[in-house]
Amino acid sequence: MKKHILIVGGGYVGLYTALRLQRRLHRELRGGEVRITIIDPQSYMTYQPFLPEAAAGNLSPRHVVAPLRRILPKVRILNGRVTQVSHAERTVTFQPAEGGPRRLTYDVIVMAAGSISRTLPIPGLTDIGIGFKTVGEAIALRNRVLRQLDVAESTDDPDVRRKALTFVVVGAGFAGVEALAELEDMAKDSTRYYRNIGPSDLRWVLVEATNRVLPEVGPEMGKWTLEQLRERGIDVRLDTRLESCVDGHVVLSDGAEFDAETLVWTAGVKSSPVVQDSDLPLDERGRIKGTTRLTVAGTPDAFAAGDAAGVPDVTNPGQFCAPNAQHAVRQAKVLADNIVRHLRGEELVEYRHKYVGSVAGLGLHQGVANVYGVKLRGFPAWFMHRTYHLSRVPTLNRKVRVVVDWTLALFFKRETISLGEMEHPREGFRAAVATTHR
Ligand SMILES: Cc1cc2nc3c(=O)[nH]c(=O)nc-3n(C[C@H](O)[C@H](O)[C@H](O)COP(=O)(O)OP(=O)(O)OC[C@H]3O[C@@H](n4cnc5c(N)ncnc54)[C@H](O)[C@@H]3O)c2cc1C
């Protein structure tokens, strides 16, 4: 009997699950006994750990994404968003980029839709805040930061200048610290091309609700990171919450008030909304209720992993696997093998991986690492960060392009121009039409 495996989301879990299935089921795929479909709004997988480097201009945005159709020639890729999963009927509704919604049936589903930014109802946040999860956001932020330097250099109003040169990041986990550290490094580097802006004119504020930064590298290295950031002149405010940011007027819970044009929100993630729009069981944190075998609890023919799922951590009883790439990639491998076992009527195996620690880049030649208990800081950690992620980025093609980008940046300094105009490509044409019809 023909089986259709449907994967919702083509990120870490989706791509790596499909890659392994493509390899392990190549005979069945060729014979038409199995079909695999991935649905994702984008035609590429984003290698998120490289987003800070893309924002800093060390990597081209195209090189931090992996094209799904090229990597997965035996898999059907449909671009659009799954809006509803009716597992009882083995059907999903999906909204393609153009045209009306479509319904697709399947035999086995893999929920791999990842997560979105977890926000709070803070006045002004939706108007001025930006997340840091997609390549679009990373590049928009890069353009925004560089544009603010242009604004500051060109105005004679001190308030406009101060506001333009104030940058706020909320949330001091992986994404927040790496994004801030890389962007601050880039902005500082860029000031050499401006006549009236020096590094000390830039104000970077990191707001964190708890009393630590970068918990992923452990307390000791987190403390070291905090000291490093402060030494660099970054205003790190622990035990502090953002209370309001209407029109860029930032109010913090410690009483501080100031104006900022740029506010990046990286204070946590929650599962992708499609998880709620399904009849699959959820846990108390709104994730798909997963099992140690990467199936959906109490539900036949359904698998889930990555940020969207609550997968019990067998190496740490009572806890769940943290939402990170380290788990996502490894889970995908076990998940794909379990699908093969499921199709063959064999017993499924458990996912078991003990978190080994993390590496983080903190700007050019700066980093922090705590991996297998080995603690590194500064240049060695930065080098480890780069080599580790280079080994992890999918496909040889991407690895080579990343190395070329880094090498070029080494010899020719990084690019520091804002191409923010690309976000509004029709404005010039519209203005031209308006003058013609005047
Ligand atoms: C800036 C940044 C840096 C990071 N650095 C690290 C690091 O150094 N180390 C580490 O271990 N982890 C890191 N992470 C975390 C890591 O990237 C995530 O944990 C990992 O991507 C989770 O994989 P996933 O497959 O669950 O989700 P994702 O990789 O996010 O993939 C989810 C996919 O689902 C798609 N999707 C969403 N909704 C729908 C829908 N309705 N229909 C169809 N498709 C949908 C999305 O478009 C996306 O392609 C970082 C994250 C960020 C943001």
Coordinates of C-alpha atoms and ligand atoms in Angstrom, one line a residue:
M1 CA 0.0 0.0 0.0
K2 CA 1.3 3.5 -0.9
K3 CA 2.2 5.7 2.0
H4 CA 2.4 9.4 2.1
I5 CA 4.6 11.0 4.7
L6 CA 3.8 14.7 5.2
I7 CA 6.3 17.0 7.0
V8 CA 5.0 20.3 8.3
G9 CA 8.0 22.7 8.3
G10 CA 11.3 22.5 6.4
G11 CA 13.6 23.8 9.1
Y12 CA 16.2 21.8 11.1
V13 CA 13.8 18.9 11.9
G14 CA 12.0 18.9 8.6
L15 CA 15.1 19.0 6.4
Y16 CA 17.1 16.5 8.3
T17 CA 14.2 14.1 8.7
A18 CA 13.5 14.3 4.9
L19 CA 17.2 13.9 4.1
R20 CA 17.5 10.7 6.1
L21 CA 14.2 9.3 4.8
Q22 CA 15.3 10.1 1.2
R23 CA 18.4 8.0 1.8
R24 CA 16.8 5.2 3.8
L25 CA 13.7 4.8 1.7
H26 CA 15.3 5.4 -1.7
R27 CA 14.0 2.1 -3.1
E28 CA 10.4 2.7 -1.9
L29 CA 10.6 6.3 -3.2
R30 CA 11.7 5.1 -6.6
G31 CA 9.1 2.3 -6.7
G32 CA 6.3 4.8 -5.7
E33 CA 5.4 2.9 -2.6
V34 CA 6.3 6.0 -0.5
R35 CA 5.9 9.7 -1.2
I36 CA 7.3 12.5 1.0
T37 CA 6.0 16.0 1.0
I38 CA 7.4 19.0 3.0
I39 CA 5.3 22.1 3.4
D40 CA 7.0 25.3 4.4
P41 CA 6.4 29.0 3.6
Q42 CA 10.0 29.3 2.4
S43 CA 11.8 27.2 -0.2
Y44 CA 14.9 27.0 2.1
M45 CA 16.0 25.9 5.5
T46 CA 17.5 28.7 7.6
Y47 CA 20.7 27.8 9.5
Q48 CA 19.7 30.1 12.4
P49 CA 23.0 30.0 14.4
F50 CA 24.5 31.9 11.4
L51 CA 21.9 34.7 11.5
P52 CA 24.0 36.9 13.8
E53 CA 27.0 36.6 11.4
A54 CA 24.7 37.4 8.4
A55 CA 23.4 40.5 10.3
A56 CA 27.0 41.6 10.9
G57 CA 27.9 41.3 7.2
N58 CA 30.4 38.5 7.6
L59 CA 28.2 36.1 5.7
S60 CA 26.0 36.6 2.7
P61 CA 22.3 36.0 3.6
R62 CA 22.0 33.5 0.7
H63 CA 24.8 31.4 2.2
V64 CA 23.0 30.9 5.6
V65 CA 20.1 29.2 4.0
A66 CA 19.9 25.7 2.3
P67 CA 17.6 25.3 -0.8
L68 CA 15.2 22.5 -0.1
R69 CA 14.5 21.5 -3.7
R70 CA 18.1 21.1 -4.5
I71 CA 19.0 19.1 -1.4
L72 CA 15.8 16.9 -1.5
P73 CA 15.3 16.0 -5.2
K74 CA 13.1 13.0 -4.2
V75 CA 10.8 15.0 -1.9
R76 CA 7.9 17.2 -3.1
I77 CA 8.2 20.7 -1.7
L78 CA 5.1 22.8 -1.4
N79 CA 5.4 26.5 -0.4
G80 CA 2.7 27.8 1.9
R81 CA 1.5 27.6 5.4
V82 CA -0.3 24.7 7.0
T83 CA -3.3 26.3 8.7
Q84 CA -5.1 23.3 10.1
V85 CA -4.2 19.7 10.9
S86 CA -7.1 17.3 11.2
H87 CA -5.2 14.2 12.2
A88 CA -8.5 12.2 12.8
E89 CA -9.1 12.6 9.1
R90 CA -5.3 12.4 8.2
T91 CA -5.8 15.8 6.4
V92 CA -4.0 19.2 6.5
T93 CA -5.3 22.4 5.1
F94 CA -2.6 24.5 3.6
Q95 CA -2.5 28.0 2.2
P96 CA -0.2 28.3 -0.8
A97 CA 1.5 31.6 -1.6
E98 CA -1.2 32.3 -4.2
G99 CA -4.7 31.0 -4.7
G100 CA -7.2 29.4 -2.4
P101 CA -6.5 26.9 0.4
R102 CA -5.7 23.3 -0.5
R103 CA -6.4 20.1 1.4
L104 CA -3.9 17.2 1.4
T105 CA -4.3 13.8 2.8
Y106 CA -1.4 11.8 4.4
D107 CA -0.7 8.5 6.2
V108 CA 2.1 9.7 8.5
I109 CA 2.6 13.3 9.7
V110 CA 5.7 14.9 11.1
M111 CA 5.1 18.1 13.0
A112 CA 8.3 20.2 12.6
A113 CA 6.9 23.7 12.5
G114 CA 9.4 25.1 15.0
S115 CA 8.7 28.2 17.1
I116 CA 7.9 31.9 16.8
S117 CA 8.9 34.8 19.1
R118 CA 7.1 34.7 22.4
T119 CA 6.0 38.3 23.1
L120 CA 4.1 40.1 25.9
P121 CA 1.4 42.7 25.6
I122 CA 3.9 45.6 26.0
P123 CA 2.7 49.0 24.7
G124 CA 4.5 49.9 21.5
L125 CA 6.2 46.6 21.0
T126 CA 4.3 45.6 17.8
D127 CA 5.1 49.0 16.3
I128 CA 8.8 49.3 16.8
G129 CA 10.0 45.8 17.9
I130 CA 11.7 43.3 15.5
G131 CA 12.4 39.6 16.1
F132 CA 15.6 37.7 15.2
K133 CA 14.5 34.3 13.9
T134 CA 14.5 34.7 10.2
V135 CA 17.0 35.7 7.6
G136 CA 14.6 38.6 6.6
E137 CA 14.7 39.9 10.2
A138 CA 18.5 39.6 10.4
I139 CA 19.1 41.5 7.2
A140 CA 16.4 44.1 8.0
L141 CA 18.1 44.7 11.3
R142 CA 21.5 45.0 9.7
N143 CA 20.1 47.6 7.3
R144 CA 18.3 49.3 10.2
V145 CA 21.5 49.7 12.4
L146 CA 23.6 51.0 9.5
R147 CA 20.8 53.3 8.4
Q148 CA 20.7 54.8 11.9
L149 CA 24.4 55.7 11.6
D150 CA 23.5 57.5 8.4
V151 CA 20.6 59.3 10.1
A152 CA 22.8 60.3 13.1
E153 CA 25.6 61.7 10.8
S154 CA 23.1 63.7 8.7
T155 CA 21.0 65.4 11.4
D156 CA 21.8 68.5 13.5
D157 CA 19.1 67.6 16.0
P158 CA 20.8 66.1 19.1
D159 CA 17.6 64.3 20.2
V160 CA 17.2 62.6 16.8
R161 CA 20.9 61.7 16.8
R162 CA 20.7 60.2 20.3
K163 CA 17.6 58.2 19.5
A164 CA 19.1 56.9 16.3
L165 CA 22.3 55.7 18.0
T166 CA 20.4 53.9 20.8
F167 CA 19.8 50.2 20.3
V168 CA 17.9 47.9 22.7
V169 CA 17.9 44.1 22.8
V170 CA 15.4 42.4 25.1
G171 CA 16.3 38.9 26.1
A172 CA 19.8 37.6 26.9
G173 CA 19.7 34.0 25.6
F174 CA 21.6 32.7 22.5
A175 CA 19.8 34.8 20.0
G176 CA 19.8 38.1 21.9
V177 CA 23.4 38.0 23.1
E178 CA 24.8 36.8 19.7
A179 CA 22.7 39.3 17.8
L180 CA 23.7 42.2 20.1
A181 CA 27.4 41.3 20.2
E182 CA 27.7 40.9 16.4
L183 CA 25.7 44.0 15.6
E184 CA 27.5 46.1 18.2
D185 CA 30.9 44.9 16.8
M186 CA 29.8 45.8 13.2
A187 CA 28.4 49.2 14.2
K188 CA 31.5 50.1 16.2
D189 CA 33.7 49.0 13.2
S190 CA 31.6 51.1 10.8
T191 CA 32.0 54.3 12.8
R192 CA 35.5 54.7 11.3
Y193 CA 33.7 55.8 8.0
Y194 CA 31.7 58.5 9.7
R195 CA 33.0 61.9 10.4
N196 CA 31.0 62.8 13.5
I197 CA 30.2 59.4 15.0
G198 CA 32.7 57.6 17.3
P199 CA 32.3 54.2 19.0
S200 CA 31.5 55.9 22.3
D201 CA 28.4 57.7 20.7
L202 CA 26.7 54.3 20.3
R203 CA 24.5 53.1 23.1
W204 CA 23.6 49.4 23.3
V205 CA 21.3 48.3 26.0
L206 CA 20.6 44.6 26.9
V207 CA 17.5 44.1 29.0
E208 CA 17.1 40.7 30.7
A209 CA 14.3 39.8 33.1
T210 CA 16.4 37.2 35.0
N211 CA 19.8 37.6 36.8
R212 CA 22.0 35.9 34.2
V213 CA 23.0 36.1 30.5
L214 CA 23.6 33.2 28.1
P215 CA 22.4 30.4 30.3
E216 CA 23.3 28.0 27.5
V217 CA 27.0 28.2 28.4
G218 CA 26.6 27.6 32.2
P219 CA 26.9 30.0 35.1
E220 CA 30.7 30.5 35.0
M221 CA 30.9 31.3 31.3
G222 CA 27.7 33.3 31.5
K223 CA 29.3 35.5 34.2
W224 CA 32.4 35.9 32.0
T225 CA 30.2 36.9 29.1
L226 CA 28.4 39.5 31.2
E227 CA 31.7 41.0 32.2
Q228 CA 32.9 41.1 28.6
L229 CA 29.8 42.8 27.4
R230 CA 30.0 45.4 30.1
E231 CA 33.7 46.0 29.4
R232 CA 32.7 46.7 25.8
G233 CA 30.5 49.5 27.1
I234 CA 27.2 47.6 26.7
D235 CA 24.6 48.6 29.2
V236 CA 23.4 45.2 30.5
R237 CA 20.4 45.5 32.8
L238 CA 19.6 42.2 34.7
D239 CA 16.4 41.6 36.7
T240 CA 14.8 44.3 34.5
R241 CA 11.8 44.1 32.2
L242 CA 10.7 46.3 29.3
E243 CA 7.5 48.0 30.3
S244 CA 6.7 50.2 27.4
C245 CA 8.2 51.4 24.1
V246 CA 5.5 53.6 22.5
D247 CA 7.0 55.6 19.6
G248 CA 10.4 54.4 20.6
H249 CA 10.2 55.9 24.2
V250 CA 11.6 53.0 26.2
V251 CA 10.5 52.5 29.8
L252 CA 12.2 49.9 31.9
S253 CA 11.1 48.3 35.2
D254 CA 14.2 49.7 36.9
G255 CA 12.9 53.2 36.3
A256 CA 15.2 54.1 33.3
E257 CA 13.6 56.0 30.4
F258 CA 15.2 56.8 27.1
D259 CA 14.4 57.0 23.4
A260 CA 15.6 54.3 20.9
E261 CA 14.9 53.8 17.2
T262 CA 15.8 50.1 17.3
L263 CA 14.4 47.5 19.6
V264 CA 15.1 43.8 19.1
W265 CA 12.9 41.3 20.9
T266 CA 14.5 37.9 21.6
A267 CA 12.9 37.1 24.9
G268 CA 11.9 33.5 24.3
V269 CA 10.0 31.4 21.9
K270 CA 6.7 29.5 21.7
S271 CA 5.5 26.8 19.4
S272 CA 4.4 27.7 15.9
P273 CA 0.6 28.6 15.9
V274 CA -0.2 25.6 13.6
V275 CA 0.3 23.5 16.7
Q276 CA -2.8 25.1 18.3
D277 CA -4.7 24.7 15.1
S278 CA -4.5 20.9 15.2
D279 CA -6.3 18.1 16.9
L280 CA -3.0 16.7 18.3
P281 CA -2.6 16.7 22.1
L282 CA -0.7 19.6 23.6
D283 CA 1.2 20.0 26.9
E284 CA 0.7 22.7 29.5
R285 CA 3.2 24.9 27.6
G286 CA 1.3 24.7 24.4
R287 CA 3.8 22.4 22.6
I288 CA 2.8 19.1 21.0
K289 CA 2.8 16.5 23.6
G290 CA 5.8 14.4 22.5
T291 CA 7.1 11.0 23.7
T292 CA 10.7 9.8 24.1
R293 CA 10.2 7.9 20.8
L294 CA 9.4 11.2 19.1
T295 CA 5.8 10.2 18.4
V296 CA 2.9 12.3 19.5
A297 CA 1.5 11.0 22.8
G298 CA -1.3 8.6 22.4
T299 CA -1.7 9.3 18.7
P300 CA -0.9 6.8 15.9
D301 CA 0.9 7.8 12.7
A302 CA 2.1 11.1 14.2
F303 CA 5.6 12.2 15.0
A304 CA 7.0 15.5 16.4
A305 CA 10.3 17.0 17.3
G306 CA 12.3 20.3 17.6
D307 CA 11.0 23.6 19.1
A308 CA 7.4 22.7 18.4
A309 CA 7.3 19.6 20.6
G310 CA 7.7 18.9 24.3
V311 CA 10.1 15.9 24.2
P312 CA 10.9 14.3 27.6
D313 CA 14.6 14.3 28.2
V314 CA 15.5 10.7 29.2
T315 CA 19.0 11.9 30.4
N316 CA 17.4 14.3 32.8
P317 CA 14.1 12.7 34.1
G318 CA 11.3 15.2 34.7
Q319 CA 12.8 17.7 32.2
F320 CA 12.2 18.3 28.5
C321 CA 14.7 18.7 25.7
A322 CA 15.6 22.4 25.4
P323 CA 14.5 24.1 22.1
N324 CA 17.9 24.2 20.3
A325 CA 19.5 22.9 17.1
Q326 CA 21.7 20.4 19.0
H327 CA 18.5 18.5 19.9
A328 CA 16.6 19.2 16.7
V329 CA 19.3 17.7 14.4
R330 CA 19.7 14.6 16.5
Q331 CA 16.0 14.1 17.0
A332 CA 15.5 14.3 13.3
K333 CA 17.8 11.4 12.7
V334 CA 16.0 9.2 15.3
L335 CA 12.6 10.4 14.1
A336 CA 13.3 9.4 10.5
D337 CA 14.6 6.0 11.6
N338 CA 11.5 5.5 13.7
I339 CA 9.3 6.3 10.7
V340 CA 11.1 3.6 8.8
R341 CA 10.6 1.2 11.7
H342 CA 6.9 2.2 11.9
L343 CA 6.4 1.5 8.2
R344 CA 8.1 -1.9 8.6
G345 CA 6.1 -2.7 11.8
E346 CA 9.3 -2.8 13.9
E347 CA 9.6 -1.4 17.5
L348 CA 10.6 2.3 17.8
V349 CA 13.6 3.4 19.8
E350 CA 14.0 6.2 22.3
Y351 CA 15.7 9.5 21.6
R352 CA 18.6 9.9 24.1
H353 CA 21.1 12.8 24.0
K354 CA 22.7 14.5 26.9
Y355 CA 23.1 18.3 26.3
V356 CA 26.8 18.8 25.7
G357 CA 26.9 22.6 26.2
S358 CA 27.2 25.4 23.7
V359 CA 29.4 27.8 21.7
A360 CA 28.5 31.4 21.0
G361 CA 30.1 34.1 18.8
L362 CA 30.4 37.5 20.4
G363 CA 31.7 39.5 17.4
L364 CA 34.8 39.1 15.3
H365 CA 37.5 37.1 17.1
Q366 CA 35.4 37.0 20.3
G367 CA 33.4 34.1 21.7
V368 CA 32.5 31.9 24.6
A369 CA 32.2 28.1 24.8
N370 CA 31.4 25.4 27.3
V371 CA 31.3 22.1 25.5
Y372 CA 31.7 18.7 27.2
G373 CA 32.9 20.7 30.3
V374 CA 35.7 22.4 28.3
K375 CA 35.4 26.1 28.9
L376 CA 36.9 28.5 26.3
R377 CA 36.8 32.3 25.9
G378 CA 37.9 34.9 23.5
F379 CA 39.6 33.8 20.3
P380 CA 39.8 30.0 20.9
A381 CA 36.0 30.0 21.6
W382 CA 35.3 32.1 18.5
F383 CA 37.4 29.8 16.4
M384 CA 35.6 26.8 17.8
H385 CA 32.2 28.5 17.2
R386 CA 33.1 29.0 13.6
T387 CA 34.5 25.5 12.9
Y388 CA 31.7 23.8 14.8
H389 CA 29.0 25.6 12.8
L390 CA 30.9 25.2 9.6
S391 CA 30.8 21.4 10.2
R392 CA 27.1 21.6 10.9
V393 CA 25.8 23.9 8.1
P394 CA 24.1 21.6 5.6
T395 CA 25.7 20.7 2.2
L396 CA 29.3 21.0 1.0
N397 CA 28.1 23.8 -1.3
R398 CA 27.1 25.9 1.7
K399 CA 30.3 25.1 3.6
V400 CA 32.5 26.3 0.7
R401 CA 30.5 29.5 0.3
V402 CA 30.7 30.2 4.0
V403 CA 34.5 29.7 4.0
V404 CA 34.8 32.0 0.9
D405 CA 32.7 34.7 2.7
W406 CA 34.9 34.5 5.8
T407 CA 38.1 34.6 3.8
L408 CA 36.9 37.6 1.8
A409 CA 35.9 39.4 5.0
L410 CA 39.4 38.7 6.3
F411 CA 41.2 40.4 3.5
F412 CA 38.7 43.1 2.4
K413 CA 36.9 44.2 5.6
R414 CA 33.2 43.7 5.9
E415 CA 30.6 45.5 4.0
T416 CA 29.0 48.4 5.9
I417 CA 26.4 49.7 3.6
S418 CA 22.7 49.7 4.4
L419 CA 20.5 48.4 1.6
G420 CA 17.3 49.2 3.4
E421 CA 16.0 50.5 0.1
M422 CA 15.5 46.9 -0.9
E423 CA 12.7 46.6 1.6
H424 CA 10.7 49.2 -0.4
P425 CA 11.8 48.6 -4.0
R426 CA 8.8 50.3 -5.7
E427 CA 9.0 53.7 -3.9
G428 CA 11.3 55.3 -6.4
F429 CA 9.2 54.1 -9.3
R430 CA 6.0 55.3 -7.6
A431 CA 7.6 58.8 -7.0
A432 CA 8.6 58.9 -10.7
V433 CA 5.0 58.0 -11.8
A434 CA 3.7 60.7 -9.4
T435 CA 5.9 63.4 -11.0
T436 CA 4.8 62.3 -14.6
H437 CA 1.1 62.7 -13.7
R438 CA 1.5 66.0 -11.9
Ligands
LIG1 C1 19.5 33.7 16.2 C2 19.5 32.2 16.6 C3 20.7 31.6 16.9 C4 20.6 30.3 17.4 N1 21.8 29.6 17.7 C5 21.8 28.4 18.1 C6 23.0 27.7 18.4 O1 24.1 28.3 18.3 N2 22.9 26.4 18.8 C7 21.7 25.7 18.9 O2 21.7 24.6 19.3 N3 20.6 26.3 18.6 C8 20.6 27.6 18.2 N4 19.4 28.3 17.9 C9 18.1 27.5 18.0 C10 17.8 26.6 16.8 O3 18.0 27.3 15.6 C11 16.4 26.1 16.9 O4 16.2 25.4 18.1 C12 16.1 25.1 15.7 O5 16.0 25.8 14.5 C13 14.8 24.3 15.9 O6 14.6 23.5 14.8 P1 13.0 23.3 14.3 O7 13.1 22.4 13.1 O8 12.2 22.8 15.4 O9 12.5 24.7 13.9 P2 13.0 25.6 12.7 O10 14.4 25.3 12.3 O11 12.7 27.0 13.1 O12 12.0 25.2 11.5 C14 10.6 25.3 11.5 C15 10.1 25.5 10.1 O13 8.7 25.4 10.1 C16 8.2 26.3 9.2 N5 6.8 26.6 9.6 C17 6.4 27.3 10.7 N6 5.0 27.3 10.7 C18 4.6 26.6 9.6 C19 3.3 26.3 9.1 N7 2.2 26.7 9.7 N8 3.3 25.5 8.0 C20 4.4 25.1 7.4 N9 5.6 25.4 7.8 C21 5.7 26.1 8.9 C22 9.1 27.5 9.3 O14 9.1 28.3 8.2 C23 10.5 26.8 9.5 O15 11.1 26.7 8.2 C24 19.4 29.6 17.5 C25 18.2 30.2 17.1 C26 18.2 31.6 16.7 C27 17.0 32.3 16.3

